């Protein structure tokens, strides 16, 4: 009986530790936004922001918007944004939401 209780306890601990809670935790990151939109294709042809995130050194297309950010072409931006997971995203939507915290720099290009 004692052996069974220990075995069940170990199994429960393994299950609990396997749950990664950090993937739902919001984080604040720095993002650079280029001075022009780029052509991209989502559901159809559209214009995307061209961004570089602090954790990725390459420029990438950013399909979803940044809540609270009013982009103006011709300016390069350095932003502080909060990146958080969307719990139940729509089938055709992003599973990550970006929310503007602060415009750190806005430079005319």
Tab-separated table of C-alpha atoms in Angstrom:
chain	number	residue	atom	x	y	z
A	1	UNK	CA	0.000	0.000	0.000
A	2	UNK	CA	2.823	2.383	0.920
A	3	UNK	CA	4.510	1.576	-2.400
A	4	UNK	CA	1.317	2.419	-4.324
A	5	UNK	CA	0.971	5.793	-2.587
A	6	UNK	CA	4.583	6.660	-3.418
A	7	UNK	CA	4.139	5.600	-7.029
A	8	UNK	CA	0.982	7.702	-7.448
A	9	UNK	CA	2.699	10.672	-5.752
A	10	UNK	CA	5.679	10.472	-8.099
A	11	UNK	CA	3.379	10.244	-11.126
A	12	UNK	CA	1.405	13.287	-9.972
A	13	UNK	CA	4.597	15.281	-9.408
A	14	UNK	CA	5.807	14.402	-12.901
A	15	UNK	CA	2.501	15.467	-14.438
A	16	UNK	CA	2.476	18.764	-12.557
A	17	UNK	CA	6.093	19.557	-13.430
A	18	UNK	CA	5.444	18.781	-17.111
A	19	UNK	CA	2.930	21.620	-17.333
A	20	UNK	CA	4.823	24.656	-18.617
A	21	UNK	CA	3.157	27.686	-17.094
A	22	UNK	CA	5.689	30.131	-18.568
A	23	UNK	CA	4.371	29.854	-22.115
A	24	UNK	CA	1.270	31.811	-21.073
A	25	UNK	CA	3.172	34.429	-19.090
A	26	UNK	CA	3.265	37.878	-20.725
A	27	UNK	CA	6.718	39.291	-21.374
A	28	UNK	CA	8.004	42.733	-22.287
A	29	UNK	CA	10.326	42.894	-25.298
A	30	UNK	CA	11.961	45.492	-27.538
A	31	UNK	CA	10.905	45.553	-31.171
A	32	UNK	CA	12.214	47.572	-34.121
A	33	UNK	CA	9.753	48.478	-36.874
A	34	UNK	CA	11.061	49.408	-40.343
A	35	UNK	CA	10.028	52.577	-42.167
A	36	UNK	CA	7.895	50.841	-44.821
A	37	UNK	CA	5.235	48.179	-45.015
A	38	UNK	CA	6.124	44.983	-46.872
A	39	UNK	CA	3.836	43.043	-49.186
A	40	UNK	CA	2.759	39.753	-47.651
A	41	UNK	CA	0.069	37.141	-48.034
A	42	UNK	CA	-2.172	35.963	-45.218
A	43	UNK	CA	-5.735	35.053	-46.084
A	44	UNK	CA	-5.112	37.269	-49.115
A	45	UNK	CA	-2.586	39.897	-50.234
A	46	UNK	CA	-1.949	42.514	-47.558
A	47	UNK	CA	0.650	44.887	-46.121
A	48	UNK	CA	2.671	43.770	-43.088
A	49	UNK	CA	5.005	45.525	-40.716
A	50	UNK	CA	8.678	44.607	-41.182
A	51	UNK	CA	10.014	43.995	-37.663
A	52	UNK	CA	13.047	42.810	-35.777
A	53	UNK	CA	12.533	41.479	-32.249
A	54	UNK	CA	15.223	41.531	-29.568
A	55	UNK	CA	15.195	37.730	-29.414
A	56	UNK	CA	15.529	37.311	-33.215
A	57	UNK	CA	18.266	39.167	-35.147
A	58	UNK	CA	16.542	38.887	-38.553
A	59	UNK	CA	13.820	41.079	-40.016
A	60	UNK	CA	10.483	39.265	-40.274
A	61	UNK	CA	6.965	39.990	-41.466
A	62	UNK	CA	4.544	40.931	-38.691
A	63	UNK	CA	1.024	39.940	-39.779
A	64	UNK	CA	-0.901	41.032	-36.697
A	65	UNK	CA	-1.115	44.583	-35.461
A	66	UNK	CA	0.292	46.092	-32.305
A	67	UNK	CA	-2.496	47.263	-30.014
A	68	UNK	CA	-2.191	50.978	-29.237
A	69	UNK	CA	0.454	51.641	-31.930
A	70	UNK	CA	-0.271	54.152	-34.717
A	71	UNK	CA	2.270	53.318	-37.438
A	72	UNK	CA	3.369	56.101	-39.785
A	73	UNK	CA	5.305	55.139	-42.925
A	74	UNK	CA	8.644	56.868	-43.360
A	75	UNK	CA	9.660	56.451	-39.729
A	76	UNK	CA	11.642	53.664	-38.096
A	77	UNK	CA	10.517	52.852	-34.576
A	78	UNK	CA	11.984	51.224	-31.515
A	79	UNK	CA	9.148	50.009	-29.315
A	80	UNK	CA	8.696	48.356	-25.983
A	81	UNK	CA	5.798	45.924	-26.324
A	82	UNK	CA	4.124	43.343	-24.156
A	83	UNK	CA	3.912	39.953	-25.872
A	84	UNK	CA	1.292	37.576	-24.530
A	85	UNK	CA	-0.402	34.403	-25.665
A	86	UNK	CA	-4.039	34.406	-26.729
A	87	UNK	CA	-5.723	31.498	-24.964
A	88	UNK	CA	-8.277	30.584	-27.629
A	89	UNK	CA	-7.169	32.301	-30.850
A	90	UNK	CA	-9.380	32.254	-33.931
A	91	UNK	CA	-8.435	29.651	-36.545
A	92	UNK	CA	-7.122	32.324	-38.914
A	93	UNK	CA	-5.614	34.570	-36.227
A	94	UNK	CA	-2.378	34.831	-34.317
A	95	UNK	CA	-1.903	33.018	-31.030
A	96	UNK	CA	0.239	35.928	-29.797
A	97	UNK	CA	-0.957	39.456	-29.010
A	98	UNK	CA	1.346	42.491	-29.030
A	99	UNK	CA	0.470	45.536	-26.935
A	100	UNK	CA	2.397	48.812	-27.085
A	101	UNK	CA	3.997	49.788	-23.795
A	102	UNK	CA	6.170	52.680	-25.012
A	103	UNK	CA	7.560	54.272	-28.177
A	104	UNK	CA	11.257	54.437	-27.282
A	105	UNK	CA	12.428	56.073	-30.508
A	106	UNK	CA	10.885	57.392	-33.737
A	107	UNK	CA	13.377	58.283	-36.497
A	108	UNK	CA	12.570	59.844	-39.896
A	109	UNK	CA	14.020	57.745	-42.762
